[in-house]
Coordinates of C-alpha atoms in Angstrom, one line a residue:
M1 CA 57.8 115.6 36.3
T2 CA 61.6 115.5 36.8
E3 CA 62.7 117.9 34.2
W4 CA 65.1 116.5 31.7
P5 CA 69.1 116.6 33.2
Y6 CA 71.2 116.2 29.5
G7 CA 71.2 118.8 27.4
T8 CA 71.9 117.6 23.9
G9 CA 75.0 115.3 25.5
F10 CA 74.7 111.7 25.6
S11 CA 72.5 110.2 28.0
F12 CA 72.8 105.9 28.3
T13 CA 68.7 106.6 29.2
Q14 CA 66.7 107.7 26.8
R15 CA 64.7 111.2 27.6
D16 CA 60.9 109.4 26.9
T17 CA 61.9 106.4 28.5
F18 CA 62.8 109.4 31.4
E19 CA 60.1 111.4 30.7
V20 CA 58.3 108.2 31.8
L21 CA 60.2 106.4 34.8
S22 CA 60.6 110.0 36.7
K23 CA 56.8 109.9 37.1
Y24 CA 56.9 106.9 39.4
F25 CA 60.7 106.3 40.6
K26 CA 62.9 108.1 42.7
L27 CA 66.1 109.1 41.2
V28 CA 69.1 109.0 42.6
D29 CA 70.9 111.9 44.7
D30 CA 73.3 112.7 42.4
Y31 CA 71.2 111.9 38.7
E32 CA 72.1 114.8 37.8
T33 CA 75.7 113.3 36.9
K34 CA 75.5 109.7 35.9
E35 CA 74.8 109.9 32.0
G36 CA 71.5 108.2 32.7
I37 CA 73.0 105.4 34.1
H38 CA 71.7 103.4 37.7
I39 CA 69.9 106.7 38.7
F40 CA 66.5 105.6 39.4
L41 CA 65.4 103.6 42.1
F42 CA 63.0 99.9 42.1
D43 CA 60.4 99.9 43.8
E44 CA 57.4 96.8 43.2
N45 CA 55.2 99.0 45.1
V46 CA 54.8 101.2 42.2
F47 CA 53.3 98.6 40.0
R48 CA 51.2 97.4 42.6
S49 CA 49.9 101.0 42.6
L50 CA 48.8 101.1 38.8
T51 CA 46.3 99.7 37.0
G52 CA 45.6 98.7 33.2
K53 CA 47.1 100.1 30.5
T54 CA 49.5 103.0 32.5
L55 CA 50.7 99.5 34.8
C56 CA 51.8 97.8 31.6
E57 CA 53.4 100.9 29.9
V58 CA 55.6 101.6 32.5
A59 CA 56.3 97.7 32.9
V60 CA 57.8 98.0 29.2
Y61 CA 59.5 101.0 29.7
T62 CA 61.1 99.2 33.3
L63 CA 62.0 96.5 31.1
L64 CA 63.6 98.2 27.7
S65 CA 66.0 99.8 30.4
H66 CA 66.2 98.0 33.5
N67 CA 70.0 97.1 33.0
T68 CA 71.2 100.9 32.7
S69 CA 69.0 102.8 34.1
F70 CA 67.9 101.3 37.7
A71 CA 70.8 101.1 39.9
P72 CA 72.3 97.0 41.0
I73 CA 69.3 95.0 42.9
E74 CA 71.9 94.8 45.9
I75 CA 71.0 98.2 45.8
T76 CA 66.7 98.3 45.0
G77 CA 66.2 95.0 47.3
F78 CA 64.8 93.2 44.8
K79 CA 64.7 89.7 45.3
D80 CA 63.4 88.5 42.6
N81 CA 65.0 88.1 39.2
F82 CA 64.4 91.5 37.4
S83 CA 62.6 90.4 34.4
T84 CA 60.5 87.5 36.3
G85 CA 59.9 89.5 38.9
I86 CA 58.2 92.3 36.5
L87 CA 56.3 89.6 34.8
K88 CA 55.0 88.5 38.1
L89 CA 53.5 91.6 39.0
I90 CA 51.7 91.9 35.5
T91 CA 49.7 89.0 35.8
E92 CA 49.2 89.2 39.6
K93 CA 47.3 92.7 37.8
G94 CA 45.2 90.2 35.6
I95 CA 47.1 90.9 32.2
T96 CA 47.0 88.8 29.7
P97 CA 48.0 88.9 26.2
E98 CA 44.5 89.0 25.3
W99 CA 44.8 92.3 27.1
I100 CA 47.5 93.9 25.9
R101 CA 46.6 93.2 22.0
K102 CA 43.0 94.4 22.6
N103 CA 44.0 97.9 24.9
M104 CA 47.5 98.1 23.1
F105 CA 47.2 99.0 20.0
D106 CA 48.5 103.1 20.5
F107 CA 50.7 102.6 22.1
E108 CA 54.9 102.8 21.1
I109 CA 57.4 104.3 22.7
E110 CA 58.8 107.6 20.6
S111 CA 62.4 106.3 20.0
I112 CA 61.7 103.0 19.1
G113 CA 58.9 104.5 16.8
N114 CA 56.2 101.1 15.3
A115 CA 58.6 98.1 16.2
S116 CA 57.3 99.0 20.1
A117 CA 54.3 96.4 18.6
W118 CA 57.1 94.0 18.3
I119 CA 58.0 94.3 22.0
L120 CA 55.0 93.9 23.0
E121 CA 54.7 90.6 21.1
L122 CA 57.6 89.3 22.7
L123 CA 56.3 90.4 25.8
C124 CA 52.8 88.8 25.6
S125 CA 55.0 85.8 24.1
D126 CA 57.0 85.3 27.6
L127 CA 53.4 86.0 29.6
E128 CA 52.1 83.0 27.7
R129 CA 55.2 81.0 28.7
G130 CA 55.0 82.3 32.3
Y131 CA 58.4 82.9 32.5
A132 CA 61.3 85.4 31.4
G133 CA 62.7 84.3 28.0
W134 CA 62.1 87.9 25.7
V135 CA 62.3 90.3 28.2
N136 CA 65.3 89.1 29.8
S137 CA 67.5 90.9 27.2
F138 CA 64.7 93.9 25.8
D139 CA 67.6 96.4 26.3
N140 CA 69.5 95.1 24.6
I141 CA 66.5 94.5 21.8
A142 CA 66.1 98.0 22.3
V143 CA 69.2 99.8 21.5
R144 CA 68.8 97.6 18.2
L145 CA 65.1 98.9 16.9
R146 CA 66.1 102.6 18.0
E147 CA 68.9 102.6 15.9
D148 CA 66.6 100.4 13.4
H149 CA 63.9 103.5 14.2
K150 CA 66.6 106.7 13.4
Q151 CA 68.1 104.6 9.6
Q152 CA 64.8 104.1 8.7
K153 CA 63.4 107.3 9.0
S154 CA 66.2 109.2 7.4
Y155 CA 65.5 106.4 4.4
A156 CA 62.0 107.3 4.2
D157 CA 62.5 110.4 4.1
K158 CA 65.5 110.4 1.5
L159 CA 62.8 108.2 -0.3
N160 CA 59.6 110.2 -0.2
Q161 CA 61.5 113.1 -1.0
G162 CA 59.5 115.7 0.5
K163 CA 56.4 113.8 -1.1
E164 CA 53.1 113.3 0.6
N165 CA 51.6 110.2 1.4
P166 CA 48.4 109.3 -1.8
F167 CA 46.6 107.5 0.7
N168 CA 44.7 108.5 4.6
L169 CA 43.8 106.6 7.4
E170 CA 39.9 105.7 7.0
G171 CA 39.6 103.3 9.9
I172 CA 40.0 100.6 11.9
I173 CA 37.7 97.0 12.8
D174 CA 38.3 95.3 15.3
I175 CA 38.1 91.2 14.4
E176 CA 37.6 88.6 17.4
A177 CA 40.3 86.8 16.1
S178 CA 44.1 87.1 14.5
P179 CA 43.1 88.2 11.0
V180 CA 44.7 85.3 8.6
A181 CA 43.5 86.9 4.9
L182 CA 41.4 89.9 3.3
T183 CA 40.1 90.1 0.1
H184 CA 37.5 92.3 -1.6
D185 CA 34.7 91.3 -3.9
S186 CA 33.7 93.0 -7.2
K187 CA 31.2 95.2 -5.2
G188 CA 33.8 96.4 -3.3
R189 CA 32.7 94.3 -0.1
L190 CA 35.6 93.5 2.3
Y191 CA 36.3 89.8 3.4
V192 CA 38.4 88.8 6.6
L193 CA 39.4 85.7 7.4
D194 CA 39.7 85.1 11.0
S195 CA 42.3 82.1 13.0
S196 CA 38.9 80.5 14.9
G197 CA 37.8 80.0 11.0
K198 CA 34.9 82.8 11.2
L199 CA 34.4 84.9 7.5
Y200 CA 32.8 88.5 8.2
Q201 CA 31.8 90.7 5.4
I202 CA 32.8 94.1 5.8
E203 CA 30.7 97.2 4.0
G204 CA 32.2 100.6 4.8
L205 CA 33.6 99.9 8.3
A206 CA 30.7 98.2 9.4
I207 CA 30.8 94.2 9.5
T208 CA 27.3 93.1 7.8
K209 CA 27.9 89.4 7.3
E210 CA 29.7 86.8 10.0
W211 CA 30.2 82.6 8.9
K212 CA 31.4 80.4 10.7
P213 CA 32.4 77.6 8.1
E214 CA 33.3 73.6 8.2
F215 CA 36.4 73.4 7.4
D216 CA 38.1 70.1 7.9
Y217 CA 40.4 69.3 10.5
E218 CA 43.9 70.1 8.3
T219 CA 42.1 73.2 7.3
L220 CA 41.7 74.6 10.9
G221 CA 45.2 73.2 11.7
V222 CA 47.1 76.1 9.7
L223 CA 43.9 78.7 10.5
C224 CA 44.4 78.0 14.4
K225 CA 49.1 77.7 14.4
N226 CA 49.6 80.9 16.7
E227 CA 50.5 84.0 15.7
V228 CA 54.1 83.9 15.9
S229 CA 54.4 80.6 14.1
L230 CA 57.0 81.0 11.6
E231 CA 56.6 76.9 10.6
I232 CA 53.9 77.6 7.8
E233 CA 55.7 78.3 4.5
A234 CA 52.5 79.7 2.4
Q235 CA 49.5 81.8 4.2
P236 CA 46.1 81.5 3.8
S237 CA 44.5 83.0 1.8
I238 CA 41.2 83.4 -0.1
A239 CA 38.3 84.8 -2.8
V240 CA 35.4 85.8 -2.2
E241 CA 32.0 86.3 -5.2
K242 CA 28.9 86.0 -4.5
D243 CA 28.1 84.1 -1.4
I244 CA 31.3 81.7 -2.9
L245 CA 34.0 81.5 -0.9
F246 CA 37.7 80.0 -2.2
L247 CA 40.6 79.4 0.3
T248 CA 44.0 78.1 0.4
T249 CA 45.5 76.9 2.6
G250 CA 48.9 75.5 1.9
Y251 CA 47.1 72.3 2.1
D252 CA 44.7 72.2 -0.6
I253 CA 42.3 74.7 -2.4
Q254 CA 38.4 74.5 -1.9
R255 CA 35.1 76.0 -2.5
H256 CA 32.7 76.9 0.3
D257 CA 29.2 77.7 -1.0
L258 CA 28.8 80.5 2.0
N259 CA 24.1 80.4 1.5
A260 CA 24.0 75.9 1.5
K261 CA 23.2 75.8 5.1
L262 CA 20.1 78.6 4.4
R263 CA 19.4 76.5 2.0
E264 CA 19.6 72.4 2.5
G265 CA 19.0 72.5 6.3
S266 CA 21.7 69.4 8.0
D267 CA 24.6 70.4 5.0
L268 CA 27.3 73.1 6.1
T269 CA 28.7 73.7 3.2
S270 CA 29.4 73.0 0.4
L271 CA 32.9 71.7 -0.7
I272 CA 34.7 70.9 -3.6
S273 CA 38.4 70.1 -3.3
L274 CA 40.5 70.9 -6.8
R275 CA 43.7 69.0 -5.7
R276 CA 43.6 65.7 -7.7
V277 CA 42.7 67.8 -10.1
L278 CA 45.6 70.5 -10.6
A279 CA 47.6 67.6 -9.3
K280 CA 46.9 65.9 -13.0
S281 CA 47.2 68.9 -15.4
A282 CA 50.6 69.4 -13.4
R283 CA 51.7 65.8 -13.7
V284 CA 53.2 65.8 -10.5
S285 CA 52.0 64.1 -7.3
S286 CA 49.4 65.9 -5.9
R287 CA 50.9 65.2 -2.6
E288 CA 53.8 67.3 -3.3
L289 CA 52.1 70.7 -4.1
L290 CA 51.8 73.3 -2.3
F291 CA 48.8 75.9 -2.0
H292 CA 49.3 79.9 -2.4
N293 CA 46.9 81.4 -3.6
V294 CA 43.3 82.4 -5.2
V295 CA 42.5 85.2 -7.0
L296 CA 38.5 85.0 -8.2
K297 CA 37.4 87.7 -11.1
E298 CA 33.7 87.6 -12.4
G299 CA 33.4 83.1 -12.5
N300 CA 37.2 83.1 -12.5
V301 CA 39.8 81.0 -10.6
L302 CA 43.2 81.5 -10.9
A303 CA 45.4 79.7 -8.1
S304 CA 49.5 80.3 -7.0
V305 CA 50.9 76.4 -6.3
S306 CA 54.3 75.1 -6.3
Q307 CA 55.7 71.7 -6.5
G308 CA 59.3 71.8 -5.3
L309 CA 61.3 75.1 -6.8
T310 CA 58.9 74.7 -9.1
Q311 CA 55.6 77.5 -9.4
F312 CA 52.3 76.8 -11.4
I313 CA 49.6 78.7 -12.3
F314 CA 45.7 77.6 -12.7
Q315 CA 43.4 79.1 -14.5
I316 CA 39.7 77.1 -13.6
T317 CA 37.0 78.2 -15.1
E318 CA 33.2 76.6 -16.1
E319 CA 34.3 74.6 -18.5
G320 CA 37.4 73.3 -16.5
E321 CA 40.9 74.2 -15.7
R322 CA 44.1 74.8 -17.5
L323 CA 48.0 75.3 -16.6
V324 CA 48.3 79.6 -17.8
Y325 CA 52.3 79.2 -16.0
N326 CA 55.0 76.4 -15.2
G327 CA 58.1 78.1 -14.1
E328 CA 61.1 79.4 -11.7
Y329 CA 59.5 79.5 -7.7
P330 CA 60.6 83.2 -7.5
I331 CA 63.0 82.4 -3.8
H332 CA 65.3 84.4 -2.5
Q333 CA 68.2 84.2 0.0
I334 CA 65.9 83.8 3.3
S335 CA 67.9 86.5 5.4
R336 CA 66.4 85.8 8.7
S337 CA 63.7 83.7 8.9
L338 CA 60.4 86.3 9.2
D339 CA 60.4 86.1 5.2
D340 CA 57.3 85.4 3.3
I341 CA 57.7 83.1 1.1
T342 CA 54.1 82.8 -0.6
L343 CA 53.1 83.1 -3.9
R344 CA 50.4 85.4 -4.4
L345 CA 48.8 86.6 -7.7
G346 CA 46.9 89.8 -8.5
V347 CA 45.5 91.0 -12.0
F348 CA 45.5 94.7 -13.1
K349 CA 43.3 95.3 -15.7
A350 CA 42.7 91.8 -16.6
G351 CA 46.6 91.0 -16.5
L352 CA 48.2 88.7 -14.2
Y353 CA 50.6 89.0 -12.1
L354 CA 53.2 87.3 -9.7
P355 CA 56.5 87.5 -8.2
R356 CA 59.4 86.7 -9.6
S357 CA 63.0 86.7 -9.8
T358 CA 63.1 90.2 -7.9
G359 CA 60.5 92.4 -7.8
L360 CA 56.6 92.0 -9.5
S361 CA 56.4 90.8 -13.0
L362 CA 53.6 90.6 -15.9
Y363 CA 51.9 87.5 -17.6
T364 CA 52.6 87.9 -21.5
S365 CA 52.3 85.5 -24.0
D366 CA 55.8 86.1 -24.3
G367 CA 56.9 85.0 -20.9
P368 CA 57.2 87.2 -17.5
K369 CA 57.7 90.6 -18.1
E370 CA 58.7 93.0 -14.9
M371 CA 57.2 95.6 -13.7
L372 CA 58.9 97.1 -11.4
G373 CA 63.2 96.4 -11.7
E374 CA 64.1 99.7 -13.7
Y375 CA 61.1 101.9 -12.0
I376 CA 64.8 103.9 -10.0
N377 CA 67.2 106.1 -11.5
P378 CA 70.2 104.0 -11.2
E379 CA 72.2 105.9 -9.8
H380 CA 69.5 106.1 -6.6
P381 CA 70.6 103.7 -4.0
Y382 CA 67.3 102.0 -3.1
S383 CA 68.1 100.3 -6.6
S384 CA 67.0 96.6 -6.2
I385 CA 64.0 95.2 -3.9
T386 CA 63.1 91.5 -2.7
P387 CA 60.7 89.3 -4.3
I388 CA 57.2 91.0 -3.1
T389 CA 55.1 88.2 -1.8
K390 CA 52.1 90.8 -0.3
F391 CA 50.6 93.6 -2.7
S392 CA 47.2 94.4 -4.5
F393 CA 46.4 96.3 -6.7
G394 CA 43.5 99.1 -6.8
D395 CA 41.5 100.5 -9.5
D396 CA 44.8 103.0 -10.5
F397 CA 47.3 101.6 -8.0
L398 CA 49.5 98.9 -6.5
V399 CA 50.7 98.6 -2.8
A400 CA 53.1 96.1 -1.6
I401 CA 55.2 95.4 1.5
V402 CA 58.6 95.5 0.1
E403 CA 62.0 95.0 1.1
L404 CA 64.5 98.1 0.0
K405 CA 68.4 97.8 -0.4
G406 CA 68.9 100.0 2.7
S407 CA 66.5 99.5 4.1
E408 CA 66.3 98.3 7.1
R409 CA 62.9 96.5 8.0
P410 CA 59.6 96.6 4.9
L411 CA 58.4 100.0 4.3
L412 CA 54.6 99.5 3.2
C413 CA 55.1 101.1 -0.7
T414 CA 52.4 102.8 -3.0
F415 CA 53.1 102.2 -6.4
F416 CA 51.3 103.9 -9.6
P417 CA 51.5 103.2 -13.3
E418 CA 53.2 104.9 -16.0
Y419 CA 51.7 104.4 -19.8
Q420 CA 53.2 105.0 -23.1
R421 CA 52.5 108.2 -24.3
D422 CA 50.6 107.0 -27.4
S423 CA 48.5 104.8 -25.1
E424 CA 45.3 105.0 -22.8
P425 CA 44.6 103.5 -20.0
N426 CA 41.3 101.5 -20.9
A427 CA 41.8 101.9 -24.3
H428 CA 39.9 99.2 -26.1
E429 CA 42.7 97.7 -27.7
S430 CA 45.0 95.4 -28.4
N431 CA 48.5 95.5 -26.3
E432 CA 51.7 93.3 -26.9
H433 CA 52.1 92.8 -23.1
S434 CA 48.6 92.2 -22.1
E435 CA 47.1 88.8 -22.6
S436 CA 43.3 89.1 -21.0
L437 CA 42.5 86.3 -19.1
V438 CA 39.7 87.5 -17.0
K439 CA 36.6 87.1 -19.0
N440 CA 33.5 89.6 -19.1
Y441 CA 36.3 92.0 -16.9
Q442 CA 34.9 95.6 -17.8
C443 CA 37.3 95.6 -21.0
T444 CA 38.6 92.2 -22.4
Q445 CA 41.7 93.9 -23.7
C446 CA 43.3 95.6 -21.1
I447 CA 46.5 98.1 -22.8
Q448 CA 48.6 98.0 -19.9
P449 CA 50.8 99.8 -18.1
E450 CA 55.4 100.3 -19.4
R451 CA 56.0 100.0 -15.3
F452 CA 55.1 100.7 -12.0
K453 CA 56.8 103.6 -10.4
L454 CA 57.1 103.9 -6.9
A455 CA 54.9 107.2 -5.2
Y456 CA 55.7 106.8 -1.5
G457 CA 57.1 104.8 1.2
M458 CA 55.6 104.6 4.5
H459 CA 56.4 102.6 7.8
L460 CA 54.7 99.4 8.1
P461 CA 52.1 101.2 11.0
K462 CA 53.0 98.2 13.9
F463 CA 55.3 95.6 12.9
T464 CA 55.7 92.2 14.5
G465 CA 57.4 89.2 13.5
S466 CA 53.6 88.2 12.8
M467 CA 52.7 91.2 11.2
T468 CA 55.9 90.8 8.4
V469 CA 54.5 87.0 7.9
R470 CA 51.3 87.0 8.6
A471 CA 49.9 90.6 7.0
S472 CA 47.4 90.4 3.8
L473 CA 46.5 93.2 1.2
S474 CA 43.3 93.7 -0.2
G475 CA 42.6 96.6 -2.6
H476 CA 39.5 98.1 -4.6
Q477 CA 39.1 101.0 -6.4
N478 CA 40.5 104.0 -4.3
Q479 CA 41.1 101.9 -0.9
F480 CA 43.4 99.5 0.1
A481 CA 43.1 97.3 3.2
L482 CA 45.5 96.0 6.1
S483 CA 45.8 93.7 8.3
D484 CA 47.7 93.4 12.0
P485 CA 47.2 89.9 12.8
F486 CA 48.6 90.3 16.4
F487 CA 46.3 93.3 17.4
N488 CA 43.6 91.8 15.8
K489 CA 42.7 94.5 13.2
V490 CA 42.1 95.6 9.7
M491 CA 43.3 99.3 8.8
V492 CA 41.2 100.9 5.5
Y493 CA 43.1 103.6 3.8
S494 CA 41.4 105.3 0.9
R495 CA 43.4 107.2 -1.7
I496 CA 44.2 111.1 -1.3
I497 CA 41.8 112.6 -4.5

């Protein structure tokens, strides 16, 4: 491999790019004096000689730097449009979007970091369309992503102040199609719903059961949307307990008996639509409701619904349904098309948590109490957050995908509860901030924390457009799971004790 010739000085070609491309392409005679611009001679025979993962990696580095690192086309003799020609070479070698999703999960460009996955997502989009749309501007995108990665790394270092991540990646589970929703049941089993409509039961890191419930046409239409589609306002959510599946699709909330086929033979599912019931309780037209999230705890169903800019939360029990909350939809000014404004819910020690205008709030009889708004010193630069719409609780932590002030991209953050000095968590006494909504919980009245304090912020493992919109979180005890909708994987994290 040719040694890096530019020392610590400026170069138009990144060092990691130089080290990869110099293995495969010839350099111009005076490349040492060119500050990394137009120093490589393109040779399509190089691509034809490569196979599999190496081909894809070299192609990505080439696309990222072809305007600066490669000599002009009239010198290289490459007859076709550069980007379109490389796409054709990749296609001729049998590289498909499905192949990339299956084989390129661990690919990372050092200077771009976790956003390397975004480059692969854009490449797959062009391969699916059959022409070079995104890739024509790959080098411009790379400049922005390198700067973002540099700023994010510095930001995270200052935020964490040398603290160790309290969670380790325990394992990665492959899912057949894009995972669109996650949940744990009361026994700690993880359930994953993928975009084909298949439901998986996972214990530890092993898939132990699979179902294929018969969803209606509208539901399948939502679940099978293209992974980078940004048209859905509310992502699907699921809740499972004792082989009963509750599902929200944006259009509806449904109940499926996963064992109906086994018991009844001809009936694939037992389906109950609650749209009209909840619309009547909210006194609005059923056609105007958008179903966001469903939480199932000990036989209680909590559902989040919106109508226009109004948010409703219903509790559904054996005795019927009741309207728990009617308030402002916590929508913020959309800064980009990748924002997800799904109204997810969470339960921590029998307390109901919901996104509000900033951060996250605890439901109380006196109205929502903000639990994150004052978790940082006002003099600290990280002084504001957008509404948190991807979050989940373990036994003693909150995990969320958070946008903090000054951050270039969302962070995967963990928070730990802080209690009043004279209060003990799990105490069996009443608390003014706790109104138990979940019957038969381990404590009917639980002490809620005064706030949740930010403990650690890390980059999303793989950052793509589909990750920011479609990722799903679920926590249980000392673990949480995070879905990757692009690479069709679920990552399981365990707390370091």
